[in-house]
Coordinates of C-alpha atoms in Angstrom, one line a residue:
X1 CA 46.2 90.9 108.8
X2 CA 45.3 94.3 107.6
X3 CA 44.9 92.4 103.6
X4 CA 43.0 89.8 105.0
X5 CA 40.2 92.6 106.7
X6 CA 40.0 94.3 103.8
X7 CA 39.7 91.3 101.5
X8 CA 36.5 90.1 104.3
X9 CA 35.4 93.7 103.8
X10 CA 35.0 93.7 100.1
X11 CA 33.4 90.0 99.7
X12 CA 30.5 91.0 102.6
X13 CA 30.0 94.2 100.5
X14 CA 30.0 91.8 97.1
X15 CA 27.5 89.3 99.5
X16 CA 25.4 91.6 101.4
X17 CA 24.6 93.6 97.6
X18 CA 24.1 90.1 96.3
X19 CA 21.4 89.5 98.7
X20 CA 20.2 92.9 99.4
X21 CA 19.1 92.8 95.0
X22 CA 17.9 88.8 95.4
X23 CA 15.4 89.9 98.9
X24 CA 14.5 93.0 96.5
X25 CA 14.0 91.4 93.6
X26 CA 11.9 88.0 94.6
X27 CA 9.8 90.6 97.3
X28 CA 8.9 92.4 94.7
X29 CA 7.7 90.0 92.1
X30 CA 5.8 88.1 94.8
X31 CA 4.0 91.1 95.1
X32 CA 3.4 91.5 91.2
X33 CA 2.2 87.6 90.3
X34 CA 0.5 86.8 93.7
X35 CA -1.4 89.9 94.5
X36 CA -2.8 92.9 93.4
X37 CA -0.7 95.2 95.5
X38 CA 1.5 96.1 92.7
X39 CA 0.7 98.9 91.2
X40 CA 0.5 100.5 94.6
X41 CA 3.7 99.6 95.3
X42 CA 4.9 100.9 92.6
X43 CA 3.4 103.9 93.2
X44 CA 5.3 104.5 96.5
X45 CA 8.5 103.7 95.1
X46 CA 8.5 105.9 92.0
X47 CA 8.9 109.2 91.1
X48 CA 5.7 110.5 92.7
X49 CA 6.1 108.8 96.4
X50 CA 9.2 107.4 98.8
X51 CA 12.3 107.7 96.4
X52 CA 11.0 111.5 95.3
X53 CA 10.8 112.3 99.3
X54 CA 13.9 111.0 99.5
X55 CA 15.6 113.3 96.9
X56 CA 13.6 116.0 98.2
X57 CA 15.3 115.3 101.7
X58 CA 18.5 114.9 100.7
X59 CA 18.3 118.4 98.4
X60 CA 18.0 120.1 102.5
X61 CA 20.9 118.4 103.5
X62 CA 24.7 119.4 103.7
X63 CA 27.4 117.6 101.3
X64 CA 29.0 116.7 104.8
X65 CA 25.9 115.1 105.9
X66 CA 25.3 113.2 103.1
X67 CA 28.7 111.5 103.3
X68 CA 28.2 110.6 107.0
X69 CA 25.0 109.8 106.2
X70 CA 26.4 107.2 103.8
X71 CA 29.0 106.3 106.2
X72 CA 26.9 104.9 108.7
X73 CA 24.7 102.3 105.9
X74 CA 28.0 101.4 104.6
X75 CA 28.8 100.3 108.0
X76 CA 25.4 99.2 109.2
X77 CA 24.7 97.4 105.6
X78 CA 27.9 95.7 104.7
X79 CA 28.5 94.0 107.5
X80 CA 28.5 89.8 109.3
X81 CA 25.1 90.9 111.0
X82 CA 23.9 92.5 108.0
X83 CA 24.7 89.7 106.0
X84 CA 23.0 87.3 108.3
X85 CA 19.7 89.6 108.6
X86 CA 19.6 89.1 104.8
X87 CA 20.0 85.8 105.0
X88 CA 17.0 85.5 107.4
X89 CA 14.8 87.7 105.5
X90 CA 15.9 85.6 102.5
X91 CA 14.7 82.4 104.2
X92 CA 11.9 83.7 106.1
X93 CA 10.7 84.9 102.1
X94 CA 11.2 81.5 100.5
X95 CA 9.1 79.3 103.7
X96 CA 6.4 82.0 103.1
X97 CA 6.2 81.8 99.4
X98 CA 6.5 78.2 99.9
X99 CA 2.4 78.3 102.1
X100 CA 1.0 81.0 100.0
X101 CA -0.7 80.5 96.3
X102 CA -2.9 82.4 94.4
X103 CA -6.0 82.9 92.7
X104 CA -5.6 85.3 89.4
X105 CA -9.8 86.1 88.3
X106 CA -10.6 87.6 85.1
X107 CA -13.6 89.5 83.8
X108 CA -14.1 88.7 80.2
X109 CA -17.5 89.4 78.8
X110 CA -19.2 90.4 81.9
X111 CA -21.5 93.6 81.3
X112 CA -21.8 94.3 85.2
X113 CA -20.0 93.6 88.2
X114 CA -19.8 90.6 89.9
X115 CA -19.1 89.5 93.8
X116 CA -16.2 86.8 94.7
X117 CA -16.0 84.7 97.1
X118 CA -13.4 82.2 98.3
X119 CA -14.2 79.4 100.7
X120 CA -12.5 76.6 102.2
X121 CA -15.0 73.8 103.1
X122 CA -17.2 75.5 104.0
X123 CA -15.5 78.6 106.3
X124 CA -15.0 81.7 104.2
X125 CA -11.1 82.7 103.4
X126 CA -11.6 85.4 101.5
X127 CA -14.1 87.9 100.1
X128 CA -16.5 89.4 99.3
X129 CA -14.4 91.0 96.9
X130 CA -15.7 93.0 93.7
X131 CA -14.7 92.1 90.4
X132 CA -15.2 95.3 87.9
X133 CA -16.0 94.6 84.8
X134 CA -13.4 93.4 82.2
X135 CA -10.9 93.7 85.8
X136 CA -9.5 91.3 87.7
X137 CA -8.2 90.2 91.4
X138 CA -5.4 88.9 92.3
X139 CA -5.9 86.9 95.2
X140 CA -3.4 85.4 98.0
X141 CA -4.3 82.0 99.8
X142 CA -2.7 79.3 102.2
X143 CA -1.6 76.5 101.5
X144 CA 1.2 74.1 101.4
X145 CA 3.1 71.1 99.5
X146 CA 1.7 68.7 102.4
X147 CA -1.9 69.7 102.2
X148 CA -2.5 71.7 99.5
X149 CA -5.8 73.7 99.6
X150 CA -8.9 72.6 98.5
X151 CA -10.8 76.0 97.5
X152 CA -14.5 76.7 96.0
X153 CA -14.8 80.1 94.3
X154 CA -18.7 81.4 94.1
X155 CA -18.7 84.2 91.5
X156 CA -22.4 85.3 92.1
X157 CA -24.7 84.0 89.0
X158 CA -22.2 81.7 88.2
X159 CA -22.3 77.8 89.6
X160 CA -19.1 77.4 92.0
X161 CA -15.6 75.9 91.0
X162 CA -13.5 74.0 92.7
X163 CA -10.1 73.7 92.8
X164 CA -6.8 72.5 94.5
X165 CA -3.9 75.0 94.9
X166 CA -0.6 74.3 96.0
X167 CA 2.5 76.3 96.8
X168 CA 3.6 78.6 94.2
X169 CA 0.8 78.1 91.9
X170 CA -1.0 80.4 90.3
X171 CA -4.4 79.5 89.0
X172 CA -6.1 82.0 86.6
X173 CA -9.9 81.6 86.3
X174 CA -11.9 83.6 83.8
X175 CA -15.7 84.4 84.1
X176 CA -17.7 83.6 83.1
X177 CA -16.0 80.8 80.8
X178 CA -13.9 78.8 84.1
X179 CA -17.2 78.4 86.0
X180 CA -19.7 76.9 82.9
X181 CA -20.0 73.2 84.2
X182 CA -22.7 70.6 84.3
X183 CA -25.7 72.0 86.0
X184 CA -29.3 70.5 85.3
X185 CA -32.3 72.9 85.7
X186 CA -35.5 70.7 86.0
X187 CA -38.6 72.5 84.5
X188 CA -42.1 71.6 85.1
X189 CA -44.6 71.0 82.3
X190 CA -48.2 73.1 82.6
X191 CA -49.6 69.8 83.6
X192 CA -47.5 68.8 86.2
X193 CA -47.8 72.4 87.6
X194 CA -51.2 72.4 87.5
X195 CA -51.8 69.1 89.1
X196 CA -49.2 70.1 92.5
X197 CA -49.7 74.0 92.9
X198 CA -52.5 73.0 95.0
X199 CA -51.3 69.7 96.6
X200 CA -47.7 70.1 97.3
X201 CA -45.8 66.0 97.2
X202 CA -42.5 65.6 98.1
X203 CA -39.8 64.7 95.2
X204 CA -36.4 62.9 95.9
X205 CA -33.4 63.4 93.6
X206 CA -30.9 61.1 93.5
X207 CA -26.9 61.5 92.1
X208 CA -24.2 59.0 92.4
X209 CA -25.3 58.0 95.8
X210 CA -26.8 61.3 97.4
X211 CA -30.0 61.7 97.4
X212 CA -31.9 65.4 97.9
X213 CA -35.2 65.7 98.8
X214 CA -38.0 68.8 97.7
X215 CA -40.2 68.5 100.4
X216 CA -42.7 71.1 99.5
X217 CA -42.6 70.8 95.6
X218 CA -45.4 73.2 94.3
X219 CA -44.4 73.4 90.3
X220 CA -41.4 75.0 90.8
X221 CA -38.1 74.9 88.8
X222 CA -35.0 72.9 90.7
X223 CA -31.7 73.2 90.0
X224 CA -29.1 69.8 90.7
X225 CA -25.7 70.6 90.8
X226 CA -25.9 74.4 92.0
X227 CA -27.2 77.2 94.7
X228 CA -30.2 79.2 93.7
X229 CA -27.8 82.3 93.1
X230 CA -27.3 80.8 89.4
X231 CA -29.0 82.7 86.6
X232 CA -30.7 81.6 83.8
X233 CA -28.9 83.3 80.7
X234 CA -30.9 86.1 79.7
X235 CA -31.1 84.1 76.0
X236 CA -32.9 81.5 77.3
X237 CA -35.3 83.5 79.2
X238 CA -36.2 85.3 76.2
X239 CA -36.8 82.4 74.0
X240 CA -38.8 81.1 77.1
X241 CA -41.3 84.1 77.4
X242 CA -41.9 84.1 73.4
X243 CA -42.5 79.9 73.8
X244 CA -45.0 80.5 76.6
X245 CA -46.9 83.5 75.0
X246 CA -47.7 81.7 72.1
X247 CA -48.9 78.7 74.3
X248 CA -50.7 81.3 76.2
X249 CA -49.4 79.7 79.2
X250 CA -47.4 83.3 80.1
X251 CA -48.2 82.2 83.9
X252 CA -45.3 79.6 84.0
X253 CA -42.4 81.7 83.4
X254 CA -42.6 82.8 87.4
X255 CA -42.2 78.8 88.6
X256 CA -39.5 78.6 85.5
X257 CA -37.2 81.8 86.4
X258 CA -37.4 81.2 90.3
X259 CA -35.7 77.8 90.9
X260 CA -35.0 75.8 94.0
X261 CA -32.0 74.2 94.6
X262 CA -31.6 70.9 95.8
X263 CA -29.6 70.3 99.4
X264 CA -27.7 66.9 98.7
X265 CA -27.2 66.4 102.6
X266 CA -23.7 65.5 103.1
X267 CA -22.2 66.7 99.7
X268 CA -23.9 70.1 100.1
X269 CA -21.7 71.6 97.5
X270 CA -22.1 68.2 95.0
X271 CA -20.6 68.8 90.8
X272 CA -21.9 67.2 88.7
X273 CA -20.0 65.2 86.5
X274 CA -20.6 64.2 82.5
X275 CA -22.3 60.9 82.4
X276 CA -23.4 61.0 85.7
X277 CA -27.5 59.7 85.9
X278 CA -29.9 61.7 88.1
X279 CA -33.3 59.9 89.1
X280 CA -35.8 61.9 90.0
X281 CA -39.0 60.4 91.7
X282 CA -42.3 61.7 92.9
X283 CA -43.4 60.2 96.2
X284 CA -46.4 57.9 95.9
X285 CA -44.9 56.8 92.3
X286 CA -43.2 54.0 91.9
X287 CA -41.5 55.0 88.7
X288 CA -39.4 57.7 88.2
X289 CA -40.6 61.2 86.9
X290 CA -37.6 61.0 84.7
X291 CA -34.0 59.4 84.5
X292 CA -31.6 62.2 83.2
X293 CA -28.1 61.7 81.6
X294 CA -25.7 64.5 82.5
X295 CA -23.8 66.2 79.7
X296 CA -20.7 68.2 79.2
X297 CA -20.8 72.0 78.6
X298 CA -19.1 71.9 75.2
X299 CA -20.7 75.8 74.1
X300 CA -21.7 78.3 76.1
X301 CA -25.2 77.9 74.8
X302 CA -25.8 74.3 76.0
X303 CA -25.5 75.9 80.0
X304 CA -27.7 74.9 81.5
X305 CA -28.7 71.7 80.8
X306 CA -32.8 72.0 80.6
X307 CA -34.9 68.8 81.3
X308 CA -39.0 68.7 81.3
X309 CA -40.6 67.3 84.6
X310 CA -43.7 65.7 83.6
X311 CA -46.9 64.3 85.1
X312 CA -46.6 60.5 85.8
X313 CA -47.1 58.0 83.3
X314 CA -50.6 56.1 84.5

């Protein structure tokens, strides 16, 4: 009897180690590739926090008290109940790694901050968070292998991204590169700016089915396929200023720089996608102002896609 107690003895100590290093272990590299809690962590455990107090502690401490002091976790650590606390913990770990994911976002060439935020639909999950230039965030979401999570990211400047995120995944999104898509800026001509300033008309732009409509368009820029947070690349507003200078039409680049968006109702966050036709109409004119291919973003340079609004045709 006394054999067979001392053999249950030594396989819950073999067990309960086994599963005090696997709850260790896994905790901790959650920690390391789904947040950005790490380093602080790390910075408790090591030689500057917790373990150092520790071994300042035990320095104050009897050789007497230390070995009853050991005693009592051999007893309390190595036992059935110990090992099935572990075993919880051990489960209770995998069903929550098994709902979380993550979002890993990179600053590569940025020269200034930037603001991110996470939404789902359109309900805010996380942010606003900072992302420091060339830093990153690592940030932890819901979701699950049944549903997995449709998320938008809005880096400010940048168009949105979308994306689905299961369980376990890790998606790692760089800016500004991950966020260039399709957009289409529309930019009026001096004529047709001159001929609405005054006399405002209503413009409808249609996409795949949805149709957005300017109510009040007065000469000013639109954007399809973004929010009016997007910026113009700082390239192209150069090269824009020098064009109208020499045209002596200087007075344009306010209507050019300031852009409107357009509110698809019902696809209020609508992407555009390569191929994809926009119409865009002017009311009172039975043909179209212009009919606009959509094209990929192969080089950073080609974002955004620019297309001249025009007077109609007579």
């Amino acid at each position: 009897m006394c054999v067979l107690l001392e053999r249950l003895e030594r396989s819950l100590f073999g067990i309960n180690l086994v599963l005090i290093w696997i709850f260790g272990v896994s905790a901790l590299a959650w920690f390391l590739f789904y947040t950005d809690l790490f380093p602080e962590i790390g910075g408790v455990l090591a030689l500057g926090g917790l373990f150092s107090w520790f071994a300042f502690v035990a320095k104050l401490l009897t050789e007497q008290r230390i070995k009853d002091l050991q005693g009592w976790l051999d007893r309390r650590m190595f036992n059935k109940w110990a090992t099935i606390l572990l075993l919880a913990l051990i489960v209770g770990e995998v069903y929550l790694t098994g709902h979380r994911g993550a979002l890993r976002i990179e600053s590569l060439q940025e020269s200034a901050d930037r603001v991110v935020r996470v939404y789902h639909a359109a309900d805010l999950v996380d942010g606003p968070r900072q992302l420091p230039t060339r830093g990153q965030l690592h940030i932890p979401l819901l979701t699950s292998a049944g549903s997995p999570a449709r998320l938008r990211i809005k880096v400010n400047g940048y168009p949105d991204k979308q994306i689905t995120l299961g369980p376990r995944d890790i998606a790692r999104l760089y800016v500004p590169e991950s966020f260039f898509r399709p957009v289409v800026l529309l930019r009026p001509t001096a004529d047709l700016v001159e001929s609405v300033k005054h006399n405002p008309v209503k413009l409808w732009i249609t996409v795949g089915g949805h149709t957005a409509i300017i109510n009040k368009f007065a000469g000013q820029a639109v954007w399809v396929g973004c929010d009016d947070d997007v910026e113009i690349p700082q390239a192209l507003q150069d090269s824009w200023r020098v064009e109208l200078a020499a045209r002596l039409k200087s007075g344009l680049v306010q209507n050019w720089l300031t852009p409107e968006a357009a509110i698809f109702p019902g696809e209020p966050y609508l992407a555009l996608i390569p191929k994809q036709t926009i119409a865009v109409k002017q009311e009172d004119v039975p043909e179209p102002l212009k009919v606009i291919t959509v094209k990929p973003v192969q080089v950073r340079s080609s974002f955004p896609q620019v297309e001249d609004l025009d007077v109609p045709k007579s």
